[in-house]
Amino acid sequence: MKILHVNTDDMFGGAAIAAHRLHMGLRRIGIDSKMAVRFKESDEDSIQGPSSNIAKSLSLLTISLSSIPKYLYPKRSNSFFSIQYLPDLLIKTIEKNDPDLIHLHWICRGYVNPKTISKIKLPVVWTLHDMWPFTGGCHYSGGCRNYESNCGHCPQLGSKGKYD
């Protein structure tokens, strides 16, 4: 079985550490495991990330571009909030690696657009390392439960809008 783990980073943050440990553990028992990341810090050959200076710069630029909509909310809190709307290269990465299974981990900071997930034609496992996959933006709801029906008046964005 060939597994492709997808995470924004390979070594930074709790989700990255968990994904990296799982990836390396699978390799130790003979499973063909690879990892695709936006930011690669390790020297592992089985982990793929941007290698050229241009590709690394584009990754940094994408983080900035993906954050622009948050600036429409000047009263937003400092809590972590991700808006994923930019196109991504996930399908090309999957095709290049030809895995049997995709294991998504933490895919924020502009790395994977949620619409892309519906285009994956393989089994997908998604380990939820925070609340973002079901809240639509906030990584931790801070007690707000608006995401259960229809987000609006978001306390993290400091919004009074009915549909934020």
PDB file of C-alpha atoms in Angstrom:
ATOM      1  CA  MET A   1       0.000   0.000   0.000  1.00  0.00           C
ATOM      2  CA  LYS A   2       1.239   3.470  -0.917  1.00  0.00           C
ATOM      3  CA  ILE A   3       0.209   6.313   1.382  1.00  0.00           C
ATOM      4  CA  LEU A   4       0.620  10.033   0.776  1.00  0.00           C
ATOM      5  CA  HIS A   5       0.406  12.197   3.888  1.00  0.00           C
ATOM      6  CA  VAL A   6      -0.428  15.853   3.227  1.00  0.00           C
ATOM      7  CA  ASN A   7       0.400  18.504   5.820  1.00  0.00           C
ATOM      8  CA  THR A   8       1.428  22.146   5.574  1.00  0.00           C
ATOM      9  CA  ASP A   9       4.729  21.582   7.413  1.00  0.00           C
ATOM     10  CA  ASP A  10       6.852  18.532   8.076  1.00  0.00           C
ATOM     11  CA  MET A  11       8.353  19.547  11.420  1.00  0.00           C
ATOM     12  CA  PHE A  12       6.654  22.704  12.748  1.00  0.00           C
ATOM     13  CA  GLY A  13       3.554  22.400  14.924  1.00  0.00           C
ATOM     14  CA  GLY A  14       1.744  19.586  16.654  1.00  0.00           C
ATOM     15  CA  ALA A  15      -0.011  18.276  13.534  1.00  0.00           C
ATOM     16  CA  ALA A  16       3.267  18.220  11.621  1.00  0.00           C
ATOM     17  CA  ILE A  17       5.006  16.314  14.392  1.00  0.00           C
ATOM     18  CA  ALA A  18       2.148  13.793  14.564  1.00  0.00           C
ATOM     19  CA  ALA A  19       2.037  13.371  10.765  1.00  0.00           C
ATOM     20  CA  HIS A  20       5.819  13.016  10.590  1.00  0.00           C
ATOM     21  CA  ARG A  21       5.874  10.388  13.356  1.00  0.00           C
ATOM     22  CA  LEU A  22       3.124   8.397  11.649  1.00  0.00           C
ATOM     23  CA  HIS A  23       4.849   8.674   8.267  1.00  0.00           C
ATOM     24  CA  MET A  24       8.216   7.537   9.633  1.00  0.00           C
ATOM     25  CA  GLY A  25       6.621   4.755  11.691  1.00  0.00           C
ATOM     26  CA  LEU A  26       4.884   3.379   8.606  1.00  0.00           C
ATOM     27  CA  ARG A  27       8.153   3.460   6.683  1.00  0.00           C
ATOM     28  CA  ARG A  28       9.896   1.573   9.487  1.00  0.00           C
ATOM     29  CA  ILE A  29       7.418  -1.308   9.141  1.00  0.00           C
ATOM     30  CA  GLY A  30       7.794  -1.438   5.361  1.00  0.00           C
ATOM     31  CA  ILE A  31       4.809   0.642   4.203  1.00  0.00           C
ATOM     32  CA  ASP A  32       5.491   2.867   1.178  1.00  0.00           C
ATOM     33  CA  SER A  33       4.722   6.196   2.841  1.00  0.00           C
ATOM     34  CA  LYS A  34       5.478   9.644   1.461  1.00  0.00           C
ATOM     35  CA  MET A  35       4.705  13.092   2.738  1.00  0.00           C
ATOM     36  CA  ALA A  36       3.855  16.209   0.722  1.00  0.00           C
ATOM     37  CA  VAL A  37       4.326  19.531   2.517  1.00  0.00           C
ATOM     38  CA  ARG A  38       4.427  23.215   1.731  1.00  0.00           C
ATOM     39  CA  PHE A  39       7.336  23.876   4.100  1.00  0.00           C
ATOM     40  CA  LYS A  40      10.036  21.225   4.355  1.00  0.00           C
ATOM     41  CA  GLU A  41      12.629  21.487   7.109  1.00  0.00           C
ATOM     42  CA  SER A  42      13.798  17.880   7.354  1.00  0.00           C
ATOM     43  CA  ASP A  43      16.287  16.184   5.068  1.00  0.00           C
ATOM     44  CA  GLU A  44      14.076  13.107   4.560  1.00  0.00           C
ATOM     45  CA  ASP A  45      13.965  11.990   0.917  1.00  0.00           C
ATOM     46  CA  SER A  46      10.447  10.619   1.409  1.00  0.00           C
ATOM     47  CA  ILE A  47       9.146  14.112   2.210  1.00  0.00           C
ATOM     48  CA  GLN A  48       8.422  16.399  -0.720  1.00  0.00           C
ATOM     49  CA  GLY A  49       8.262  20.146  -0.547  1.00  0.00           C
ATOM     50  CA  PRO A  50       9.271  23.139  -2.614  1.00  0.00           C
ATOM     51  CA  SER A  51      12.964  22.888  -3.363  1.00  0.00           C
ATOM     52  CA  SER A  52      13.828  25.882  -5.535  1.00  0.00           C
ATOM     53  CA  ASN A  53      14.041  29.386  -4.148  1.00  0.00           C
ATOM     54  CA  ILE A  54      11.251  30.451  -6.503  1.00  0.00           C
ATOM     55  CA  ALA A  55       8.925  27.668  -5.292  1.00  0.00           C
ATOM     56  CA  LYS A  56       9.717  28.504  -1.655  1.00  0.00           C
ATOM     57  CA  SER A  57       9.025  32.185  -2.319  1.00  0.00           C
ATOM     58  CA  LEU A  58       5.710  31.348  -3.978  1.00  0.00           C
ATOM     59  CA  SER A  59       4.734  29.325  -0.904  1.00  0.00           C
ATOM     60  CA  LEU A  60       5.410  32.321   1.311  1.00  0.00           C
ATOM     61  CA  LEU A  61       3.510  34.596  -1.066  1.00  0.00           C
ATOM     62  CA  THR A  62       0.507  32.259  -0.989  1.00  0.00           C
ATOM     63  CA  ILE A  63       0.354  32.555   2.804  1.00  0.00           C
ATOM     64  CA  SER A  64       0.177  36.332   2.484  1.00  0.00           C
ATOM     65  CA  LEU A  65      -2.418  36.206  -0.285  1.00  0.00           C
ATOM     66  CA  SER A  66      -4.590  33.733   1.617  1.00  0.00           C
ATOM     67  CA  SER A  67      -4.666  36.112   4.589  1.00  0.00           C
ATOM     68  CA  ILE A  68      -5.927  39.146   2.657  1.00  0.00           C
ATOM     69  CA  PRO A  69      -9.680  38.568   3.300  1.00  0.00           C
ATOM     70  CA  LYS A  70      -9.065  38.717   7.052  1.00  0.00           C
ATOM     71  CA  TYR A  71      -8.121  42.367   6.681  1.00  0.00           C
ATOM     72  CA  LEU A  72     -11.753  43.098   5.813  1.00  0.00           C
ATOM     73  CA  TYR A  73     -12.355  42.550   9.535  1.00  0.00           C
ATOM     74  CA  PRO A  74     -10.288  45.188  11.375  1.00  0.00           C
ATOM     75  CA  LYS A  75     -11.804  44.194  14.741  1.00  0.00           C
ATOM     76  CA  ARG A  76     -10.733  40.545  14.430  1.00  0.00           C
ATOM     77  CA  SER A  77      -9.112  38.831  17.382  1.00  0.00           C
ATOM     78  CA  ASN A  78      -5.604  37.424  17.345  1.00  0.00           C
ATOM     79  CA  SER A  79      -6.967  33.877  17.240  1.00  0.00           C
ATOM     80  CA  PHE A  80      -5.929  31.628  14.388  1.00  0.00           C
ATOM     81  CA  PHE A  81      -8.392  31.846  11.489  1.00  0.00           C
ATOM     82  CA  SER A  82      -7.737  30.401   8.011  1.00  0.00           C
ATOM     83  CA  ILE A  83      -9.546  31.223   4.813  1.00  0.00           C
ATOM     84  CA  GLN A  84      -8.703  28.734   2.089  1.00  0.00           C
ATOM     85  CA  TYR A  85      -9.728  30.052  -1.324  1.00  0.00           C
ATOM     86  CA  LEU A  86      -6.646  29.966  -3.528  1.00  0.00           C
ATOM     87  CA  PRO A  87      -6.061  27.215  -6.104  1.00  0.00           C
ATOM     88  CA  ASP A  88      -3.601  24.526  -5.110  1.00  0.00           C
ATOM     89  CA  LEU A  89      -1.447  21.787  -6.615  1.00  0.00           C
ATOM     90  CA  LEU A  90      -2.768  18.858  -4.589  1.00  0.00           C
ATOM     91  CA  ILE A  91      -4.214  16.894  -7.523  1.00  0.00           C
ATOM     92  CA  LYS A  92      -0.921  17.198  -9.436  1.00  0.00           C
ATOM     93  CA  THR A  93       0.967  16.080  -6.323  1.00  0.00           C
ATOM     94  CA  ILE A  94      -1.323  13.069  -5.981  1.00  0.00           C
ATOM     95  CA  GLU A  95      -0.923  12.151  -9.659  1.00  0.00           C
ATOM     96  CA  LYS A  96       2.860  12.454  -9.403  1.00  0.00           C
ATOM     97  CA  ASN A  97       3.003  10.098  -6.397  1.00  0.00           C
ATOM     98  CA  ASP A  98       0.316   7.596  -7.492  1.00  0.00           C
ATOM     99  CA  PRO A  99      -0.697   6.609  -3.936  1.00  0.00           C
ATOM    100  CA  ASP A 100      -3.432   4.182  -2.905  1.00  0.00           C
ATOM    101  CA  LEU A 101      -4.574   6.373  -0.021  1.00  0.00           C
ATOM    102  CA  ILE A 102      -4.393  10.075   0.873  1.00  0.00           C
ATOM    103  CA  HIS A 103      -4.006  11.004   4.528  1.00  0.00           C
ATOM    104  CA  LEU A 104      -4.771  14.677   5.102  1.00  0.00           C
ATOM    105  CA  HIS A 105      -3.544  16.304   8.276  1.00  0.00           C
ATOM    106  CA  TRP A 106      -3.290  20.088   8.863  1.00  0.00           C
ATOM    107  CA  ILE A 107      -3.658  21.687   5.409  1.00  0.00           C
ATOM    108  CA  CYS A 108      -4.108  25.383   6.212  1.00  0.00           C
ATOM    109  CA  ARG A 109      -2.185  28.592   5.538  1.00  0.00           C
ATOM    110  CA  GLY A 110      -3.326  28.500   1.929  1.00  0.00           C
ATOM    111  CA  TYR A 111      -1.977  24.993   1.234  1.00  0.00           C
ATOM    112  CA  VAL A 112      -5.111  23.085   0.162  1.00  0.00           C
ATOM    113  CA  ASN A 113      -8.406  24.525  -1.006  1.00  0.00           C
ATOM    114  CA  PRO A 114     -11.251  22.430   0.495  1.00  0.00           C
ATOM    115  CA  LYS A 115     -12.912  22.239  -2.940  1.00  0.00           C
ATOM    116  CA  THR A 116      -9.932  20.220  -4.148  1.00  0.00           C
ATOM    117  CA  ILE A 117     -10.684  17.449  -1.660  1.00  0.00           C
ATOM    118  CA  SER A 118     -13.901  16.600  -3.531  1.00  0.00           C
ATOM    119  CA  LYS A 119     -11.821  16.000  -6.684  1.00  0.00           C
ATOM    120  CA  ILE A 120      -9.661  13.293  -5.128  1.00  0.00           C
ATOM    121  CA  LYS A 121     -10.571   9.955  -6.692  1.00  0.00           C
ATOM    122  CA  LEU A 122      -8.885   7.845  -4.000  1.00  0.00           C
ATOM    123  CA  PRO A 123      -9.746   6.909  -0.426  1.00  0.00           C
ATOM    124  CA  VAL A 124      -9.061   9.842   1.904  1.00  0.00           C
ATOM    125  CA  VAL A 125      -8.389   9.752   5.632  1.00  0.00           C
ATOM    126  CA  TRP A 126      -8.444  13.142   7.342  1.00  0.00           C
ATOM    127  CA  THR A 127      -7.065  13.399  10.845  1.00  0.00           C
ATOM    128  CA  LEU A 128      -8.589  16.480  12.456  1.00  0.00           C
ATOM    129  CA  HIS A 129      -5.866  18.201  14.459  1.00  0.00           C
ATOM    130  CA  ASP A 130      -8.136  21.159  15.261  1.00  0.00           C
ATOM    131  CA  MET A 131     -11.675  22.386  14.526  1.00  0.00           C
ATOM    132  CA  TRP A 132     -10.986  24.127  11.208  1.00  0.00           C
ATOM    133  CA  PRO A 133     -12.305  21.355   8.898  1.00  0.00           C
ATOM    134  CA  PHE A 134     -15.819  21.747  10.289  1.00  0.00           C
ATOM    135  CA  THR A 135     -15.963  25.396  11.394  1.00  0.00           C
ATOM    136  CA  GLY A 136     -15.013  26.917   8.060  1.00  0.00           C
ATOM    137  CA  GLY A 137     -12.362  29.269   9.379  1.00  0.00           C
ATOM    138  CA  CYS A 138     -11.600  29.210  13.080  1.00  0.00           C
ATOM    139  CA  HIS A 139      -9.179  26.595  14.331  1.00  0.00           C
ATOM    140  CA  TYR A 140     -10.722  26.667  17.797  1.00  0.00           C
ATOM    141  CA  SER A 141     -14.240  27.941  18.224  1.00  0.00           C
ATOM    142  CA  GLY A 142     -13.630  29.528  21.619  1.00  0.00           C
ATOM    143  CA  GLY A 143     -17.098  28.422  22.694  1.00  0.00           C
ATOM    144  CA  CYS A 144     -18.891  29.875  19.658  1.00  0.00           C
ATOM    145  CA  ARG A 145     -21.234  27.347  18.079  1.00  0.00           C
ATOM    146  CA  ASN A 146     -22.446  29.394  15.113  1.00  0.00           C
ATOM    147  CA  TYR A 147     -20.688  27.006  12.713  1.00  0.00           C
ATOM    148  CA  GLU A 148     -23.296  24.368  13.604  1.00  0.00           C
ATOM    149  CA  SER A 149     -25.973  26.150  11.595  1.00  0.00           C
ATOM    150  CA  ASN A 150     -24.745  29.261   9.790  1.00  0.00           C
ATOM    151  CA  CYS A 151     -21.742  31.358  10.693  1.00  0.00           C
ATOM    152  CA  GLY A 152     -22.529  34.974  11.347  1.00  0.00           C
ATOM    153  CA  HIS A 153     -21.607  37.626  13.870  1.00  0.00           C
ATOM    154  CA  CYS A 154     -18.250  35.876  14.223  1.00  0.00           C
ATOM    155  CA  PRO A 155     -16.560  36.752  17.515  1.00  0.00           C
ATOM    156  CA  GLN A 156     -13.137  35.857  16.115  1.00  0.00           C
ATOM    157  CA  LEU A 157     -13.547  38.144  13.126  1.00  0.00           C
ATOM    158  CA  GLY A 158     -15.189  40.853  15.243  1.00  0.00           C
ATOM    159  CA  SER A 159     -17.992  40.864  12.698  1.00  0.00           C
ATOM    160  CA  LYS A 160     -21.552  42.050  13.038  1.00  0.00           C
ATOM    161  CA  GLY A 161     -22.430  40.632   9.598  1.00  0.00           C
ATOM    162  CA  LYS A 162     -25.152  38.036   9.274  1.00  0.00           C
ATOM    163  CA  TYR A 163     -23.124  35.992   6.750  1.00  0.00           C
ATOM    164  CA  ASP A 164     -19.449  36.263   7.493  1.00  0.00           C
TER     165      ASP A 164
END
